[in-house]
PDB file of C-alpha atoms in Angstrom:
ATOM      1  CA  MET A 849      31.271 -35.676 -18.492  1.00  0.00           C
ATOM      2  CA  LYS A 850      28.088 -33.772 -19.299  1.00  0.00           C
ATOM      3  CA  LYS A 851      26.823 -34.406 -15.781  1.00  0.00           C
ATOM      4  CA  LYS A 852      29.994 -32.856 -14.344  1.00  0.00           C
ATOM      5  CA  TYR A 853      29.449 -29.622 -16.314  1.00  0.00           C
ATOM      6  CA  ILE A 854      25.840 -29.420 -15.180  1.00  0.00           C
ATOM      7  CA  VAL A 855      26.870 -29.774 -11.519  1.00  0.00           C
ATOM      8  CA  ILE A 856      29.551 -27.078 -11.927  1.00  0.00           C
ATOM      9  CA  LEU A 857      27.059 -24.774 -13.651  1.00  0.00           C
ATOM     10  CA  ILE A 858      24.512 -25.266 -10.854  1.00  0.00           C
ATOM     11  CA  MET A 859      27.195 -24.527  -8.236  1.00  0.00           C
ATOM     12  CA  ILE A 860      28.150 -21.306 -10.035  1.00  0.00           C
ATOM     13  CA  ILE A 861      24.499 -20.222 -10.200  1.00  0.00           C
ATOM     14  CA  VAL A 862      24.049 -20.931  -6.471  1.00  0.00           C
ATOM     15  CA  ILE A 863      27.189 -18.962  -5.586  1.00  0.00           C
ATOM     16  CA  ILE A 864      26.032 -15.998  -7.691  1.00  0.00           C
ATOM     17  CA  ALA A 865      22.541 -16.112  -6.135  1.00  0.00           C
ATOM     18  CA  VAL A 866      23.912 -16.237  -2.570  1.00  0.00           C
ATOM     19  CA  THR A 867      26.349 -13.392  -3.279  1.00  0.00           C
ATOM     20  CA  ALA A 868      23.669 -11.228  -4.840  1.00  0.00           C
ATOM     21  CA  SER A 869      21.153 -11.806  -2.051  1.00  0.00           C
ATOM     22  CA  THR A 870      23.805 -11.072   0.586  1.00  0.00           C
ATOM     23  CA  ARG A 871      24.669  -7.755  -1.090  1.00  0.00           C
ATOM     24  CA  ILE A 872      20.993  -6.830  -1.282  1.00  0.00           C
ATOM     25  CA  LEU A 873      20.519  -7.523   2.440  1.00  0.00           C
ATOM     26  CA  ILE A 874      23.627  -5.561   3.388  1.00  0.00           C
ATOM     27  CA  ASN A 875      22.640  -2.554   1.266  1.00  0.00           C
ATOM     28  CA  LYS A 876      19.041  -2.696   2.487  1.00  0.00           C
ATOM     29  CA  ASN A 877      20.132  -2.227   6.102  1.00  0.00           C
ATOM     30  CA  LYS A 878      22.824   0.334   5.312  1.00  0.00           C
ATOM     31  CA  LYS A 879      21.184   3.757   5.363  1.00  0.00           C
ATOM     32  CA  ASP A 880      22.819   7.094   5.039  1.00  0.00           C
ATOM     33  CA  LYS A 881      21.499   9.917   7.171  1.00  0.00           C
ATOM     34  CA  TYR A 882      20.645  11.871   4.007  1.00  0.00           C
ATOM     35  CA  ASP A 883      18.961   9.039   2.076  1.00  0.00           C
ATOM     36  CA  ALA A 884      15.562  10.636   2.627  1.00  0.00           C
ATOM     37  CA  ILE A 885      16.695  13.750   0.768  1.00  0.00           C
ATOM     38  CA  LYS A 886      17.426  11.701  -2.352  1.00  0.00           C
ATOM     39  CA  TYR A 887      13.733  10.944  -2.557  1.00  0.00           C
ATOM     40  CA  GLY A 888      12.426  14.372  -1.605  1.00  0.00           C
ATOM     41  CA  LYS A 889      11.350  13.327   1.877  1.00  0.00           C
ATOM     42  CA  ALA A 890      13.761  15.072   4.195  1.00  0.00           C
ATOM     43  CA  GLU A 891      12.871  15.146   7.853  1.00  0.00           C
ATOM     44  CA  PHE A 892      11.417  18.622   8.049  1.00  0.00           C
ATOM     45  CA  VAL A 893       8.034  20.036   8.903  1.00  0.00           C
ATOM     46  CA  THR A 894       5.878  20.278   5.814  1.00  0.00           C
ATOM     47  CA  SER A 895       3.104  22.419   7.241  1.00  0.00           C
ATOM     48  CA  MET A 896       3.065  25.917   8.699  1.00  0.00           C
ATOM     49  CA  LYS A 897       0.632  24.566  11.301  1.00  0.00           C
ATOM     50  CA  ASP A 898       3.337  22.332  12.797  1.00  0.00           C
ATOM     51  CA  ILE A 899       6.172  24.838  13.256  1.00  0.00           C
ATOM     52  CA  ASN A 900       7.605  26.092  16.522  1.00  0.00           C
ATOM     53  CA  LYS A 901       6.089  29.581  16.726  1.00  0.00           C
ATOM     54  CA  ASP A 902       9.036  30.841  18.826  1.00  0.00           C
ATOM     55  CA  LEU A 903      11.512  30.428  15.945  1.00  0.00           C
ATOM     56  CA  PRO A 904      11.960  32.095  12.557  1.00  0.00           C
ATOM     57  CA  THR A 905      10.986  29.932   9.596  1.00  0.00           C
ATOM     58  CA  ILE A 906      12.487  29.256   6.205  1.00  0.00           C
ATOM     59  CA  ILE A 907      10.195  27.872   3.508  1.00  0.00           C
ATOM     60  CA  LEU A 908      11.865  25.864   0.760  1.00  0.00           C
ATOM     61  CA  PHE A 909       9.902  25.785  -2.482  1.00  0.00           C
ATOM     62  CA  LYS A 910      11.313  22.863  -4.438  1.00  0.00           C
ATOM     63  CA  SER A 911      10.770  20.243  -7.113  1.00  0.00           C
ATOM     64  CA  ALA A 912      12.224  16.760  -7.353  1.00  0.00           C
ATOM     65  CA  MET A 913      12.726  17.406 -11.061  1.00  0.00           C
ATOM     66  CA  VAL A 914      15.109  20.332 -10.489  1.00  0.00           C
ATOM     67  CA  LYS A 915      18.642  19.347  -9.489  1.00  0.00           C
ATOM     68  CA  LYS A 916      19.290  22.682  -7.752  1.00  0.00           C
ATOM     69  CA  SER A 917      16.334  21.905  -5.465  1.00  0.00           C
ATOM     70  CA  PHE A 918      18.159  18.774  -4.326  1.00  0.00           C
ATOM     71  CA  TYR A 919      21.281  20.819  -3.510  1.00  0.00           C
ATOM     72  CA  ALA A 920      19.245  23.459  -1.679  1.00  0.00           C
ATOM     73  CA  GLU A 921      17.495  20.784   0.367  1.00  0.00           C
ATOM     74  CA  ARG A 922      20.726  18.932   1.135  1.00  0.00           C
ATOM     75  CA  ASN A 923      22.593  22.073   2.202  1.00  0.00           C
ATOM     76  CA  LEU A 924      19.652  23.218   4.282  1.00  0.00           C
ATOM     77  CA  LYS A 925      19.650  19.807   5.979  1.00  0.00           C
ATOM     78  CA  PHE A 926      23.384  20.077   6.751  1.00  0.00           C
ATOM     79  CA  LEU A 927      22.822  23.489   8.341  1.00  0.00           C
ATOM     80  CA  HIS A 928      19.727  22.288  10.175  1.00  0.00           C
ATOM     81  CA  ASP A 929      21.767  19.447  11.702  1.00  0.00           C
ATOM     82  CA  ASP A 930      24.009  22.017  13.403  1.00  0.00           C
ATOM     83  CA  TYR A 931      21.676  24.972  13.995  1.00  0.00           C
ATOM     84  CA  GLY A 932      18.169  23.522  13.722  1.00  0.00           C
ATOM     85  CA  ASN A 933      17.247  24.563  17.234  1.00  0.00           C
ATOM     86  CA  GLN A 934      17.287  28.167  15.954  1.00  0.00           C
ATOM     87  CA  PHE A 935      14.926  27.937  12.960  1.00  0.00           C
ATOM     88  CA  ASN A 936      12.070  25.990  11.380  1.00  0.00           C
ATOM     89  CA  ILE A 937      12.051  24.553   7.882  1.00  0.00           C
ATOM     90  CA  VAL A 938       8.860  24.102   5.897  1.00  0.00           C
ATOM     91  CA  HIS A 939       8.827  22.263   2.584  1.00  0.00           C
ATOM     92  CA  ALA A 940       6.534  23.304  -0.223  1.00  0.00           C
ATOM     93  CA  ASN A 941       6.936  20.781  -2.995  1.00  0.00           C
ATOM     94  CA  SER A 942       5.747  22.000  -6.392  1.00  0.00           C
ATOM     95  CA  ASP A 943       5.430  18.374  -7.512  1.00  0.00           C
ATOM     96  CA  SER A 944       2.494  17.883  -5.111  1.00  0.00           C
ATOM     97  CA  LEU A 945      -0.265  19.944  -6.613  1.00  0.00           C
ATOM     98  CA  ASP A 946      -2.750  18.227  -4.309  1.00  0.00           C
ATOM     99  CA  ASN A 947      -1.220  20.020  -1.306  1.00  0.00           C
ATOM    100  CA  GLN A 948      -3.418  23.096  -0.968  1.00  0.00           C
ATOM    101  CA  GLU A 949      -1.186  24.678   1.666  1.00  0.00           C
ATOM    102  CA  ALA A 950       1.850  24.555  -0.677  1.00  0.00           C
ATOM    103  CA  ILE A 951      -0.235  26.106  -3.464  1.00  0.00           C
ATOM    104  CA  ASP A 952      -1.479  28.867  -1.144  1.00  0.00           C
ATOM    105  CA  LEU A 953       2.060  29.607   0.080  1.00  0.00           C
ATOM    106  CA  ALA A 954       3.353  29.764  -3.500  1.00  0.00           C
ATOM    107  CA  LYS A 955       0.627  32.266  -4.393  1.00  0.00           C
ATOM    108  CA  LYS A 956       1.143  34.303  -1.228  1.00  0.00           C
ATOM    109  CA  TYR A 957       4.882  34.702  -1.852  1.00  0.00           C
ATOM    110  CA  ASP A 958       4.587  34.913  -5.649  1.00  0.00           C
ATOM    111  CA  ILE A 959       6.823  31.901  -6.323  1.00  0.00           C
ATOM    112  CA  VAL A 960       7.695  31.545 -10.007  1.00  0.00           C
ATOM    113  CA  GLY A 961      10.715  29.218  -9.897  1.00  0.00           C
ATOM    114  CA  VAL A 962      12.429  26.618  -7.760  1.00  0.00           C
ATOM    115  CA  PRO A 963      14.379  26.414  -5.631  1.00  0.00           C
ATOM    116  CA  THR A 964      13.144  29.493  -3.795  1.00  0.00           C
ATOM    117  CA  LEU A 965      13.742  30.227  -0.132  1.00  0.00           C
ATOM    118  CA  VAL A 966      11.386  32.463   1.832  1.00  0.00           C
ATOM    119  CA  ALA A 967      12.605  33.652   5.230  1.00  0.00           C
ATOM    120  CA  LEU A 968      10.054  34.654   7.865  1.00  0.00           C
ATOM    121  CA  ASP A 969      10.621  36.151  11.303  1.00  0.00           C
ATOM    122  CA  ARG A 970       9.056  34.754  14.500  1.00  0.00           C
ATOM    123  CA  ASN A 971       5.857  36.694  13.785  1.00  0.00           C
ATOM    124  CA  GLY A 972       5.538  35.296  10.258  1.00  0.00           C
ATOM    125  CA  LYS A 973       6.583  38.538   8.560  1.00  0.00           C
ATOM    126  CA  LEU A 974       8.654  38.293   5.402  1.00  0.00           C
ATOM    127  CA  ILE A 975      12.369  38.945   5.904  1.00  0.00           C
ATOM    128  CA  GLU A 976      13.423  38.062   2.374  1.00  0.00           C
ATOM    129  CA  LYS A 977      12.724  35.868  -0.639  1.00  0.00           C
ATOM    130  CA  LYS A 978      15.584  34.461  -2.720  1.00  0.00           C
ATOM    131  CA  GLU A 979      15.235  32.497  -5.925  1.00  0.00           C
ATOM    132  CA  ASP A 980      17.787  30.017  -7.226  1.00  0.00           C
ATOM    133  CA  VAL A 981      19.767  29.894  -3.980  1.00  0.00           C
ATOM    134  CA  PHE A 982      21.119  26.419  -3.333  1.00  0.00           C
ATOM    135  CA  SER A 983      24.719  26.791  -2.117  1.00  0.00           C
ATOM    136  CA  LYS A 984      25.555  26.381   1.549  1.00  0.00           C
ATOM    137  CA  GLU A 985      27.010  29.894   1.619  1.00  0.00           C
ATOM    138  CA  GLY A 986      23.890  31.406   0.048  1.00  0.00           C
ATOM    139  CA  ILE A 987      21.642  29.654   2.539  1.00  0.00           C
ATOM    140  CA  GLU A 988      23.909  30.693   5.437  1.00  0.00           C
ATOM    141  CA  LYS A 989      23.471  34.323   4.387  1.00  0.00           C
ATOM    142  CA  ILE A 990      19.689  33.992   4.507  1.00  0.00           C
ATOM    143  CA  LEU A 991      19.864  32.258   7.891  1.00  0.00           C
ATOM    144  CA  GLN A 992      22.082  35.056   9.222  1.00  0.00           C
ATOM    145  CA  ASP A 993      19.484  37.583   8.046  1.00  0.00           C
ATOM    146  CA  MET A 994      16.932  35.549  10.018  1.00  0.00           C
ATOM    147  CA  GLY A 995      19.054  35.873  13.169  1.00  0.00           C
ATOM    148  CA  VAL A 996      20.624  32.407  13.265  1.00  0.00           C
ATOM    149  CA  ASN A 997      23.799  32.506  15.361  1.00  0.00           C
ATOM    150  CA  PHE A 998      26.465  30.301  13.774  1.00  0.00           C
ATOM    151  CA  ASN A 999      28.502  30.377  16.983  1.00  0.00           C
ATOM    152  CA  GLU A1000      25.813  28.320  18.780  1.00  0.00           C
ATOM    153  CA  LYS A1001      25.636  24.758  17.501  1.00  0.00           C
ATOM    154  CA  GLN A1002      22.953  22.525  18.951  1.00  0.00           C
TER     155      GLN A1002
END
């Protein structure tokens, strides 16, 4: 009788282990297009040296510790998916104090809070700087000021 219970217990453990490992494998291969954003690594240029000089640029000053930064980054990514051929995005992460370029940009544009968006024209001249903008509508307004045409999707 005791042997029967041990066999049943072992079978239950095996079934649970197989189920759990199958779920892990399925979830490991299932990636959402915006997964990178969740970890602060969205697919944008992170250096002013790497931008397309023919396009206006928006610099996102952000921090992984500020929830509004996540929303700003996500909404910027949504807009970049549709209109990214019309503007550059540069990330300046305040969590990475070892990135000298991000520090220099923050000083240059007098960044005191995140999220902050800095819009630059094709020549690198300041169009506008907006703090605490994270909604899609707020970002669209900045992009319109930069000359992004919302009638031309890529």
